[in-house]
Coordinates of C-alpha atoms and ligand atoms in Angstrom, one line a residue:
M1 CA -69.2 20.8 -37.2
V2 CA -66.5 22.6 -37.2
D3 CA -63.0 20.6 -36.5
L4 CA -60.4 23.4 -35.2
D5 CA -60.5 26.6 -33.4
V6 CA -57.0 27.1 -34.9
V7 CA -55.1 26.1 -38.0
V8 CA -51.8 27.4 -38.8
V9 CA -49.5 26.9 -41.3
G10 CA -45.9 26.6 -40.3
A11 CA -44.0 26.0 -37.3
G12 CA -41.4 27.7 -37.9
F13 CA -41.5 31.4 -34.3
S14 CA -44.3 32.1 -35.9
G15 CA -45.9 28.8 -35.5
I16 CA -44.5 27.4 -32.6
Y17 CA -45.5 30.5 -30.7
A18 CA -48.5 30.4 -32.2
V19 CA -49.9 27.2 -30.6
H20 CA -49.0 27.6 -27.5
A21 CA -50.9 31.2 -27.7
F22 CA -53.7 29.4 -28.8
R23 CA -53.7 26.6 -26.8
S24 CA -52.9 28.3 -23.4
A25 CA -56.1 30.4 -24.0
G26 CA -58.4 27.9 -24.3
L27 CA -57.9 27.0 -27.7
T28 CA -58.0 23.8 -30.0
V29 CA -55.7 24.2 -33.1
K30 CA -52.9 22.3 -35.5
A31 CA -49.6 23.3 -37.1
F32 CA -48.8 21.8 -40.4
E33 CA -45.6 22.1 -40.8
A34 CA -43.9 20.9 -44.6
G35 CA -40.4 20.0 -43.6
D36 CA -39.5 17.2 -41.1
G37 CA -38.8 19.0 -38.1
I38 CA -39.5 22.9 -36.2
G39 CA -37.8 26.0 -36.3
G40 CA -38.8 27.5 -40.0
T41 CA -35.7 29.5 -41.3
W42 CA -33.3 27.6 -38.9
F43 CA -34.9 23.9 -39.8
W44 CA -34.2 24.4 -44.0
N45 CA -31.2 26.8 -43.8
S46 CA -28.3 24.7 -42.3
Y47 CA -26.1 26.3 -44.5
P48 CA -22.4 26.5 -43.2
G49 CA -22.4 29.9 -41.0
A50 CA -26.1 30.1 -41.4
R51 CA -25.7 32.7 -38.4
C52 CA -28.9 35.8 -36.7
D53 CA -27.6 38.7 -36.7
V54 CA -29.9 40.2 -34.3
E55 CA -28.3 39.2 -30.8
S56 CA -29.3 36.1 -28.9
K57 CA -30.4 38.1 -25.9
D58 CA -33.2 39.9 -28.8
Y59 CA -33.8 37.2 -31.0
S60 CA -35.7 34.8 -28.5
Y61 CA -39.2 34.8 -26.8
A62 CA -39.8 37.2 -24.0
F63 CA -43.4 35.7 -23.6
S64 CA -41.8 33.9 -20.9
P65 CA -39.8 35.0 -17.8
E66 CA -38.7 31.2 -16.6
L67 CA -37.7 30.1 -20.1
E68 CA -35.6 33.1 -20.6
Q69 CA -33.8 32.9 -17.3
E70 CA -33.7 29.2 -18.3
W71 CA -32.2 29.0 -21.5
S72 CA -28.2 30.4 -22.2
W73 CA -26.8 31.0 -25.2
S74 CA -23.5 31.2 -25.6
E75 CA -23.1 33.5 -28.5
R76 CA -23.8 36.9 -29.3
Y77 CA -24.7 36.1 -32.1
P78 CA -26.2 32.6 -31.9
A79 CA -26.0 30.2 -34.9
Q80 CA -28.5 28.1 -36.7
P81 CA -27.9 24.9 -34.9
E82 CA -28.1 27.2 -31.6
I83 CA -31.3 28.2 -32.4
L84 CA -33.1 25.1 -33.7
R85 CA -32.9 23.7 -30.1
Y86 CA -34.0 26.5 -28.7
L87 CA -36.9 26.3 -30.7
S88 CA -37.2 22.5 -30.2
H89 CA -36.2 23.1 -26.5
V90 CA -39.3 25.9 -26.4
A91 CA -41.7 23.1 -27.9
G92 CA -40.7 20.2 -25.8
K93 CA -41.2 22.9 -22.1
F94 CA -44.4 23.8 -23.1
G95 CA -45.6 20.4 -24.6
L96 CA -46.8 21.4 -28.0
W97 CA -45.5 18.6 -30.1
P98 CA -48.5 16.9 -30.0
H99 CA -51.0 19.8 -31.9
I100 CA -47.7 20.0 -34.9
Q101 CA -48.3 17.5 -37.9
L102 CA -44.7 17.2 -40.0
N103 CA -44.6 16.3 -42.7
T104 CA -47.4 18.3 -43.6
R105 CA -47.9 20.5 -46.9
V106 CA -50.8 22.9 -46.3
T107 CA -52.0 22.4 -49.9
G108 CA -55.1 25.7 -49.5
A109 CA -57.7 26.7 -47.6
S110 CA -61.4 28.8 -48.8
W111 CA -63.5 29.9 -46.9
D112 CA -67.0 28.9 -46.4
A113 CA -69.5 31.7 -45.6
A114 CA -72.3 29.1 -44.9
T115 CA -70.5 27.7 -41.7
A116 CA -68.1 30.5 -41.4
S117 CA -65.3 28.7 -41.7
W118 CA -62.2 27.7 -42.8
A119 CA -62.0 24.2 -45.0
V120 CA -58.0 23.5 -45.2
T121 CA -56.8 20.7 -47.7
T122 CA -52.7 19.4 -46.5
S123 CA -50.5 17.4 -49.0
D124 CA -51.9 14.2 -47.3
G125 CA -54.6 14.6 -48.9
A126 CA -56.8 15.3 -45.7
T127 CA -59.1 18.4 -45.2
V128 CA -59.6 19.5 -41.7
T129 CA -62.1 22.5 -40.8
A130 CA -60.9 26.0 -38.8
R131 CA -62.8 28.7 -37.8
Y132 CA -59.5 31.1 -38.4
F133 CA -56.4 30.2 -40.1
V134 CA -53.9 32.1 -39.1
S135 CA -50.6 31.7 -42.0
A136 CA -47.5 31.4 -39.8
A137 CA -45.6 30.5 -43.4
G138 CA -42.4 32.5 -42.8
C139 CA -41.5 36.1 -45.0
L140 CA -38.5 34.8 -45.9
S141 CA -40.0 30.8 -46.7
E142 CA -40.3 30.1 -50.2
F143 CA -37.0 30.0 -52.2
Q144 CA -36.0 31.6 -55.7
V145 CA -33.1 29.9 -57.5
P146 CA -32.5 31.9 -60.7
D147 CA -33.0 31.3 -64.1
L148 CA -30.0 30.4 -65.8
P149 CA -30.2 28.7 -69.3
G150 CA -28.6 25.2 -69.1
L151 CA -28.6 24.8 -65.1
D152 CA -29.9 21.0 -65.7
S153 CA -27.7 20.4 -68.0
F154 CA -24.6 20.8 -65.4
E155 CA -23.3 17.9 -64.0
G156 CA -21.8 18.4 -60.9
P157 CA -23.9 19.1 -57.7
W158 CA -25.6 21.7 -57.0
Y159 CA -27.6 23.8 -53.9
H160 CA -29.7 26.6 -52.4
T161 CA -28.5 27.3 -48.9
A162 CA -32.2 27.2 -47.8
R163 CA -32.5 23.0 -48.7
W164 CA -29.5 22.5 -47.3
P165 CA -27.9 18.9 -47.2
K166 CA -28.7 17.5 -43.5
D167 CA -25.4 15.8 -43.9
G168 CA -23.7 18.5 -45.0
V169 CA -21.0 19.1 -48.1
D170 CA -18.1 18.3 -48.4
F171 CA -16.1 20.8 -50.5
A172 CA -12.3 19.5 -50.4
G173 CA -10.6 19.5 -52.8
K174 CA -13.6 21.0 -55.1
R175 CA -14.1 24.0 -57.3
V176 CA -17.2 25.7 -56.4
G177 CA -19.7 29.3 -57.2
L178 CA -21.2 30.9 -55.4
V179 CA -23.8 32.6 -57.0
G180 CA -25.4 35.7 -54.5
T181 CA -24.1 37.9 -52.6
G182 CA -26.8 39.6 -49.6
S183 CA -26.6 38.1 -45.8
T184 CA -26.3 34.6 -46.7
G185 CA -23.8 34.6 -49.9
I186 CA -22.3 36.6 -47.4
Q187 CA -22.1 34.3 -44.3
V188 CA -21.3 30.6 -46.5
A189 CA -18.8 32.3 -48.8
P190 CA -15.6 32.2 -46.3
E191 CA -17.1 28.5 -45.2
I192 CA -17.1 27.3 -48.6
A193 CA -13.5 29.2 -49.3
A194 CA -11.6 27.3 -46.0
V195 CA -12.4 24.1 -47.4
A196 CA -12.4 24.2 -51.2
D197 CA -9.9 23.7 -54.0
H198 CA -11.4 27.1 -55.5
L199 CA -14.1 29.5 -54.7
Y200 CA -15.8 32.2 -57.6
V201 CA -18.1 34.2 -56.3
F202 CA -20.0 35.3 -59.1
Q203 CA -21.1 38.9 -57.5
R204 CA -23.9 40.5 -59.6
T205 CA -24.6 43.3 -56.3
A206 CA -22.3 44.5 -54.3
N207 CA -23.7 44.5 -50.8
F208 CA -22.9 46.6 -47.7
A209 CA -21.1 44.7 -44.2
V210 CA -20.8 45.7 -40.8
P211 CA -18.6 43.3 -38.9
N212 CA -20.2 41.0 -36.4
R213 CA -17.2 41.1 -33.5
N214 CA -19.2 37.8 -32.7
R215 CA -17.6 36.4 -29.9
P216 CA -19.1 33.7 -26.9
W217 CA -21.4 34.9 -23.8
E218 CA -19.1 35.1 -20.9
E219 CA -21.2 33.4 -18.3
A220 CA -20.9 36.7 -15.1
E221 CA -22.6 38.7 -18.4
E222 CA -25.7 37.1 -19.3
R223 CA -25.9 36.6 -15.6
A224 CA -26.4 40.4 -15.2
F225 CA -27.8 40.8 -18.4
K226 CA -30.6 38.5 -17.1
S227 CA -31.0 40.5 -13.4
R228 CA -32.4 43.1 -15.4
Y229 CA -34.7 41.0 -18.5
R230 CA -37.7 42.6 -17.9
E231 CA -36.7 45.8 -18.0
Y232 CA -35.1 45.0 -21.4
R233 CA -37.3 43.6 -23.2
A234 CA -39.7 46.3 -21.9
E235 CA -38.4 48.9 -23.5
A236 CA -37.4 46.6 -26.4
R237 CA -41.3 46.4 -27.4
E238 CA -41.4 50.4 -27.5
S239 CA -38.3 51.2 -29.2
F240 CA -37.9 51.1 -32.9
L241 CA -37.0 48.2 -34.6
G242 CA -37.8 45.8 -31.5
V243 CA -34.2 46.2 -30.1
P244 CA -32.7 48.7 -27.6
I245 CA -30.0 51.2 -28.8
T246 CA -28.7 53.7 -27.8
G247 CA -28.3 56.8 -30.9
T248 CA -26.9 60.1 -30.2
G249 CA -30.6 61.3 -30.8
R250 CA -29.3 64.0 -33.8
P251 CA -28.4 64.5 -37.9
V252 CA -25.0 63.4 -39.0
L253 CA -25.3 66.4 -41.3
S254 CA -25.5 68.8 -38.1
E255 CA -22.7 67.7 -36.6
P256 CA -18.8 67.9 -37.1
P257 CA -17.6 65.2 -38.9
D258 CA -14.3 64.3 -37.2
D259 CA -17.5 63.7 -35.0
V260 CA -18.8 61.7 -37.0
Q261 CA -16.1 59.2 -38.2
R262 CA -15.0 58.9 -34.3
L263 CA -18.5 57.1 -33.7
F264 CA -18.5 55.6 -37.1
T265 CA -14.7 54.1 -35.9
E266 CA -16.2 53.1 -32.8
R267 CA -19.5 51.4 -34.3
W268 CA -17.9 49.2 -36.1
R269 CA -15.4 48.2 -33.6
A270 CA -18.2 47.0 -31.4
G271 CA -19.9 45.3 -34.0
G272 CA -23.5 44.9 -35.5
G273 CA -26.0 46.7 -38.0
M274 CA -28.6 47.5 -35.8
P275 CA -26.2 50.3 -33.6
F276 CA -23.8 51.4 -37.1
L277 CA -27.2 52.3 -39.1
G278 CA -29.3 53.8 -35.6
A279 CA -26.6 56.1 -34.6
Y280 CA -27.6 59.6 -36.3
T281 CA -31.3 59.6 -37.6
D282 CA -31.0 60.5 -40.6
V283 CA -29.4 58.3 -42.6
L284 CA -31.7 56.9 -44.0
V285 CA -34.0 59.4 -45.1
S286 CA -31.0 61.3 -46.8
Q287 CA -28.9 60.7 -48.9
E288 CA -26.4 63.7 -48.7
A289 CA -26.2 62.4 -44.8
N290 CA -26.1 58.5 -46.3
D291 CA -23.5 58.8 -48.5
V292 CA -21.4 60.0 -45.7
V293 CA -21.8 56.8 -44.3
A294 CA -21.6 54.5 -47.7
E295 CA -18.2 56.7 -47.5
F296 CA -17.4 55.6 -44.3
M297 CA -17.7 51.9 -45.2
R298 CA -16.3 51.9 -48.4
D299 CA -13.9 52.9 -46.7
R300 CA -12.9 49.7 -44.4
I301 CA -13.5 47.8 -47.5
R302 CA -10.0 49.4 -48.8
E303 CA -8.2 48.9 -46.0
T304 CA -9.3 45.2 -45.6
V305 CA -9.2 44.0 -49.3
D306 CA -5.1 43.8 -50.5
D307 CA -5.9 44.2 -54.2
P308 CA -7.4 47.3 -55.0
A309 CA -9.1 46.4 -58.5
V310 CA -10.9 43.6 -56.6
A311 CA -11.7 45.6 -53.6
E312 CA -13.2 48.7 -56.1
L313 CA -15.6 45.5 -57.4
L314 CA -16.7 44.8 -53.8
C315 CA -17.6 48.3 -53.3
P316 CA -21.7 48.7 -52.7
R317 CA -22.6 51.7 -55.5
G318 CA -26.1 52.8 -57.0
Y319 CA -27.9 52.7 -53.9
P320 CA -28.6 54.3 -50.6
V321 CA -26.2 51.7 -47.5
G322 CA -29.2 49.8 -45.4
S323 CA -31.5 50.3 -48.7
K324 CA -30.8 46.8 -48.9
R325 CA -30.7 44.4 -45.9
L326 CA -27.7 45.5 -44.7
C327 CA -25.4 42.3 -44.0
Q328 CA -22.8 41.2 -41.2
S329 CA -19.5 39.7 -41.4
D330 CA -16.4 39.2 -39.8
D331 CA -14.8 37.8 -42.4
Y332 CA -16.4 38.2 -45.7
Y333 CA -13.9 40.9 -47.4
A334 CA -10.4 39.5 -45.9
M335 CA -12.0 36.7 -47.7
F336 CA -10.9 38.1 -50.8
N337 CA -7.5 38.4 -49.4
R338 CA -6.9 34.0 -50.4
P339 CA -5.0 32.6 -53.0
N340 CA -8.2 30.5 -53.8
V341 CA -10.8 32.7 -54.0
S342 CA -11.9 35.2 -56.8
L343 CA -14.7 37.6 -57.8
V344 CA -16.2 37.3 -60.8
D345 CA -18.3 40.9 -61.4
I346 CA -21.7 39.3 -63.6
R347 CA -22.8 43.1 -63.7
S348 CA -20.9 43.6 -66.9
T349 CA -20.3 40.9 -68.2
P350 CA -23.0 38.4 -67.6
V351 CA -23.4 34.7 -66.9
E352 CA -24.4 33.1 -70.7
S353 CA -25.7 30.1 -69.9
V354 CA -24.1 27.1 -67.2
Y355 CA -22.9 24.4 -69.5
P356 CA -22.1 20.3 -68.0
G357 CA -18.5 20.8 -66.3
G358 CA -19.4 24.7 -65.2
V359 CA -20.7 29.3 -66.0
K360 CA -19.7 30.5 -69.0
T361 CA -20.4 35.2 -68.8
S362 CA -19.6 36.9 -71.3
A363 CA -16.2 37.3 -71.1
D364 CA -15.0 33.5 -69.5
S365 CA -15.4 30.0 -68.8
Y366 CA -15.1 29.4 -64.9
E367 CA -14.6 25.2 -65.0
L368 CA -16.6 23.9 -61.1
D369 CA -17.0 20.5 -59.7
S370 CA -20.7 22.4 -58.0
L371 CA -22.5 25.6 -57.5
V372 CA -23.9 27.0 -54.6
F373 CA -27.1 29.5 -55.2
A374 CA -28.0 32.5 -52.0
T375 CA -29.7 33.5 -53.8
G376 CA -33.0 34.9 -51.4
F377 CA -36.9 34.3 -51.3
D378 CA -39.7 35.2 -52.6
A379 CA -40.2 37.2 -50.1
L380 CA -43.7 38.3 -47.8
T381 CA -45.6 36.8 -50.5
G382 CA -44.3 33.8 -51.7
A383 CA -45.4 31.0 -49.2
L384 CA -48.7 32.5 -49.0
F385 CA -49.0 32.4 -52.9
A386 CA -47.6 28.7 -52.9
M387 CA -51.0 27.6 -51.6
D388 CA -54.8 28.5 -53.3
I389 CA -56.1 30.4 -50.4
R390 CA -59.9 30.9 -51.7
G391 CA -61.9 34.2 -49.6
A392 CA -65.3 35.7 -49.8
G393 CA -66.7 34.4 -53.2
G394 CA -64.9 32.4 -53.6
V395 CA -61.5 35.0 -54.8
P396 CA -58.0 33.7 -54.9
L397 CA -55.6 36.1 -52.5
R398 CA -53.2 35.6 -55.6
S399 CA -55.7 37.6 -58.0
A400 CA -56.6 40.1 -54.7
W401 CA -53.3 40.9 -54.4
A402 CA -52.6 40.8 -58.1
A403 CA -51.3 44.6 -58.3
G404 CA -49.7 44.0 -55.3
A405 CA -50.0 42.7 -51.3
Q406 CA -52.7 44.7 -49.2
A407 CA -53.2 43.7 -45.5
Y408 CA -54.8 46.1 -42.9
L409 CA -52.1 46.6 -40.1
G410 CA -50.6 44.1 -42.2
V411 CA -52.5 41.4 -40.2
A412 CA -55.7 40.2 -42.0
A413 CA -56.8 41.4 -45.5
A414 CA -59.7 42.3 -46.8
G415 CA -62.2 39.2 -48.4
F416 CA -60.4 37.0 -46.5
P417 CA -62.8 36.3 -43.1
N418 CA -61.2 35.3 -40.3
M419 CA -57.8 35.0 -41.7
F420 CA -54.1 35.9 -39.8
I421 CA -51.1 36.9 -41.8
I422 CA -48.1 36.2 -38.7
T423 CA -45.5 39.6 -39.6
G424 CA -48.1 39.7 -42.5
P425 CA -47.4 43.1 -46.0
G426 CA -48.0 46.2 -44.0
S427 CA -46.1 45.2 -40.7
P428 CA -42.6 46.1 -39.8
S429 CA -42.0 41.9 -41.0
V430 CA -38.5 42.4 -42.4
F431 CA -37.7 45.5 -40.9
S432 CA -37.3 44.8 -37.5
N433 CA -35.7 42.2 -34.8
M434 CA -38.2 39.6 -35.6
V435 CA -38.9 36.9 -32.9
L436 CA -40.4 40.5 -31.0
S437 CA -42.4 41.2 -34.0
I438 CA -43.8 37.5 -34.5
E439 CA -44.8 37.9 -30.4
Q440 CA -46.6 41.1 -30.9
H441 CA -48.7 39.5 -33.5
V442 CA -49.0 36.0 -32.3
E443 CA -50.4 37.8 -28.9
W444 CA -53.6 40.1 -30.8
V445 CA -54.2 37.5 -32.5
R446 CA -54.8 35.6 -30.1
D447 CA -56.6 38.8 -28.2
C448 CA -59.2 39.1 -30.7
V449 CA -60.3 35.5 -31.4
V450 CA -60.2 35.5 -27.6
W451 CA -62.9 38.9 -27.0
L452 CA -64.6 37.9 -30.8
R453 CA -65.1 34.6 -29.0
S454 CA -66.3 36.9 -25.8
R455 CA -68.7 38.8 -27.3
G456 CA -70.2 35.8 -29.5
H457 CA -68.4 37.7 -33.3
A458 CA -68.4 34.4 -35.0
T459 CA -66.3 36.5 -38.0
I460 CA -64.5 39.2 -38.2
E461 CA -63.0 41.0 -42.0
A462 CA -60.5 44.2 -42.2
T463 CA -62.3 46.9 -44.4
A464 CA -62.2 47.5 -48.0
A465 CA -61.5 51.2 -46.6
A466 CA -59.5 50.4 -43.5
Q467 CA -57.2 48.1 -45.8
A468 CA -56.3 50.8 -48.0
E469 CA -56.5 53.3 -46.1
W470 CA -52.8 51.2 -43.8
M471 CA -51.0 50.8 -47.0
E472 CA -51.6 54.4 -48.1
H473 CA -50.0 55.2 -44.6
V474 CA -48.0 52.3 -45.4
S475 CA -45.8 53.4 -48.3
E476 CA -46.3 57.2 -47.3
V477 CA -44.0 56.6 -44.6
A478 CA -41.4 54.3 -46.4
N479 CA -41.8 57.2 -48.9
S480 CA -40.1 59.4 -46.7
T481 CA -37.0 57.0 -46.2
L482 CA -34.5 56.5 -48.7
F483 CA -35.9 52.5 -48.8
P484 CA -38.0 52.6 -51.9
R485 CA -34.7 54.1 -53.8
A486 CA -33.0 51.3 -53.9
D487 CA -33.9 47.1 -56.4
S488 CA -33.9 45.0 -53.7
W489 CA -36.3 41.6 -51.8
Y490 CA -37.8 44.0 -50.0
V491 CA -39.5 46.1 -53.4
G492 CA -39.9 42.2 -55.2
A493 CA -37.1 43.5 -57.6
N494 CA -35.1 40.1 -57.6
I495 CA -38.3 37.8 -58.7
P496 CA -38.9 38.8 -62.1
G497 CA -42.7 40.4 -62.9
K498 CA -43.9 40.4 -59.8
P499 CA -45.7 43.9 -58.5
R500 CA -43.4 47.0 -57.3
V501 CA -44.2 47.9 -53.8
F502 CA -42.7 48.7 -50.9
T503 CA -44.7 46.1 -48.3
S504 CA -42.8 46.8 -45.1
Y505 CA -44.5 49.2 -42.6
L506 CA -41.4 51.5 -41.3
A507 CA -42.0 54.1 -38.4
G508 CA -41.5 51.4 -35.6
C509 CA -42.1 48.6 -33.9
G510 CA -43.3 50.6 -30.7
P511 CA -45.7 53.2 -32.5
Y512 CA -46.9 50.1 -34.7
R513 CA -47.8 48.0 -31.8
A514 CA -49.4 51.9 -30.1
R515 CA -51.6 51.3 -33.4
C516 CA -52.7 47.9 -33.6
D517 CA -53.2 48.1 -29.8
A518 CA -55.8 51.5 -30.1
V519 CA -58.1 49.1 -33.0
A520 CA -57.9 46.4 -30.6
A521 CA -59.0 48.7 -27.5
A522 CA -62.2 50.2 -30.0
G523 CA -63.5 47.1 -31.1
Y524 CA -61.6 46.0 -33.4
E525 CA -61.7 49.2 -35.6
G526 CA -61.6 49.3 -39.2
F527 CA -62.5 45.1 -39.0
A528 CA -66.4 43.9 -40.2
L529 CA -67.4 41.9 -37.3
G530 CA -70.3 39.1 -38.3
G531 CA -73.0 37.5 -36.2
P532 CA -72.6 34.0 -34.3
Ligands
FAD601 C1 -30.7 32.7 -43.6 C2 -31.8 33.7 -42.8 C3 -31.1 34.6 -41.4 C4 -32.4 34.8 -40.9 N1 -31.6 35.9 -40.1 C5 -32.2 36.9 -39.5 C6 -32.5 37.7 -38.2 O1 -30.6 37.3 -38.0 N2 -32.8 38.8 -37.7 C7 -34.5 38.1 -38.1 O2 -34.9 39.2 -36.8 N3 -35.1 37.6 -39.1 C8 -33.7 36.8 -39.7 N4 -34.3 35.8 -40.8 C9 -35.6 35.9 -41.2 C10 -36.8 35.0 -40.4 O3 -37.8 33.8 -41.6 C11 -37.5 35.8 -39.2 O4 -36.8 35.6 -38.2 C12 -38.1 34.1 -38.3 O5 -37.4 32.7 -38.1 C13 -39.7 34.3 -38.9 O6 -40.2 32.8 -38.2 P1 -41.7 32.1 -39.1 O7 -41.7 31.0 -38.5 O8 -42.3 33.7 -39.5 O9 -41.1 31.7 -40.7 P2 -40.2 30.5 -41.2 O10 -39.7 30.3 -40.1 O11 -40.3 31.3 -42.7 O12 -41.5 29.2 -41.0 C14 -42.3 29.4 -41.8 C15 -43.2 27.4 -42.1 O13 -43.4 27.4 -42.5 C16 -43.8 26.9 -43.2 N5 -44.7 26.4 -44.9 C17 -45.0 27.7 -45.5 N6 -45.8 27.1 -45.7 C18 -46.3 25.7 -45.4 C19 -47.6 25.6 -46.7 N7 -48.5 25.4 -46.8 N8 -47.7 23.9 -45.7 C20 -46.9 23.8 -44.5 N9 -46.2 25.0 -43.7 C21 -45.7 25.7 -44.2 C22 -42.2 26.5 -44.2 O14 -41.7 25.1 -44.1 C23 -42.0 26.6 -42.3 O15 -41.0 26.0 -41.4 C24 -33.8 35.6 -40.9 C25 -34.1 35.0 -42.6 C26 -33.3 34.1 -43.1 C27 -33.8 33.4 -44.7

């Protein structure tokens, strides 16, 4: 006797919607969440300045027109507390709380061929069995602290932005060191600088940031927008990034340079990363075109930052703009004009150690009261590998993916029957508006399970051949772009020893959805189906 139809790992955007979708299809489901609240990313990353850089009208569920109409976002880009309130509202509205068990980590899951089910073990010592095992454990949930010699000896407190204390941190009068200048570092830095005695930003890699131009979402604007929400969502589903944006449809290199500067200036003033990079067709495929954008952005840094030497250090070089996650901020660069902020170049003078009173680089020592790490995540595979997942024949997922993550359509792995990964490696996931990609995956998996039941199939498993072909296609598409050229978390470069594989699908959300739908329509082509 199997306990449940579906076990879901995690209760972020993916897990919450998975519980609702499976329940609505008449399936029994339970989600286990390690945290003591739901929300995933937006539960854990409660550092000051945490904000989504996809607009709220896009970064929200599309599955319920009623929800869409009744919920009001206060700002163009929602801040972390508001997204968390939204997710609580969703869980309450759709009666999901009883099906989510908090404070419970899934420690392992093993496939049992005899019963065609998964045995899922949890941190409370329990085991539950389920027909289907669905990981909604998050692409960016397993956080990373750099291995700095002497960190243990540091006398002050240190924090990682992905485990921010719920009561907040008071930096008033403190000398703070910030390590990490990606999307999160760029968000948290101005907030710390506003209160700290001094902020030292330890920069290894300068990053490109586009302004947000965040502002309140006016009532009239919201009303007008909501009257055509359905049409808008339909456009989003067919779009490249999961957000409808209007580009010129032409390459930068075919345009008169003055027109290019004018359009980039317009988009810079309007704010937002997606419309900016999406202005022309060749920015992410031609180095020459990319150089034009990169120089435009470096000029904006130079005109914002007063000290020319600091400005030059902040100018990103050595990788194409967009090939590392494009950051968004209205105040990061200008923050360096404050007298209480220093930029420390740890590319040319690396951190050697942490000592009880601060940080020592190869050039100097910095006396610090607190340290903040905004050093990101073991992306895509980290949360999966943190569980002991064993598929057919007891093979661990870690071994199956030793040379790099492999999943057919980015949703199911060969050797792991009846297991699905929401926004897994090989899907658009982190290259898209993730809420849209999450909904697409959850709905596809739900429809698949319903179909299997209606046909009396007990098992489904991606074939090794379909998976290999898909991953080859994924890397072929990636290799036709500039993305693989950067040492980014997209390729696992931030994790020592991780195989360098580009595992996101870059052909666009619309075409990807079409492919997934075609696979389903063909009776789940590329999957082996088992009998009752
Ligand atoms: C700071 C930050 C900003 C971001 N900004 C954007 C943005 O602007 N636009 C965008 O599209 N995306 C953004 N993202 C990506 C974001 O992660 C996704 O948009 C989305 O929130 C992912 O939802 P999820 O439910 O798939 O995963 P998560 O939100 O990561 O949730 C996964 C949950 O699973 C739980 N979990 C993991 N392992 C286990 C286990 N073994 N047992 C039990 N529970 C487990 C975790 O505790 C977590 O709560 C951002 C991510 C971060 C970190």
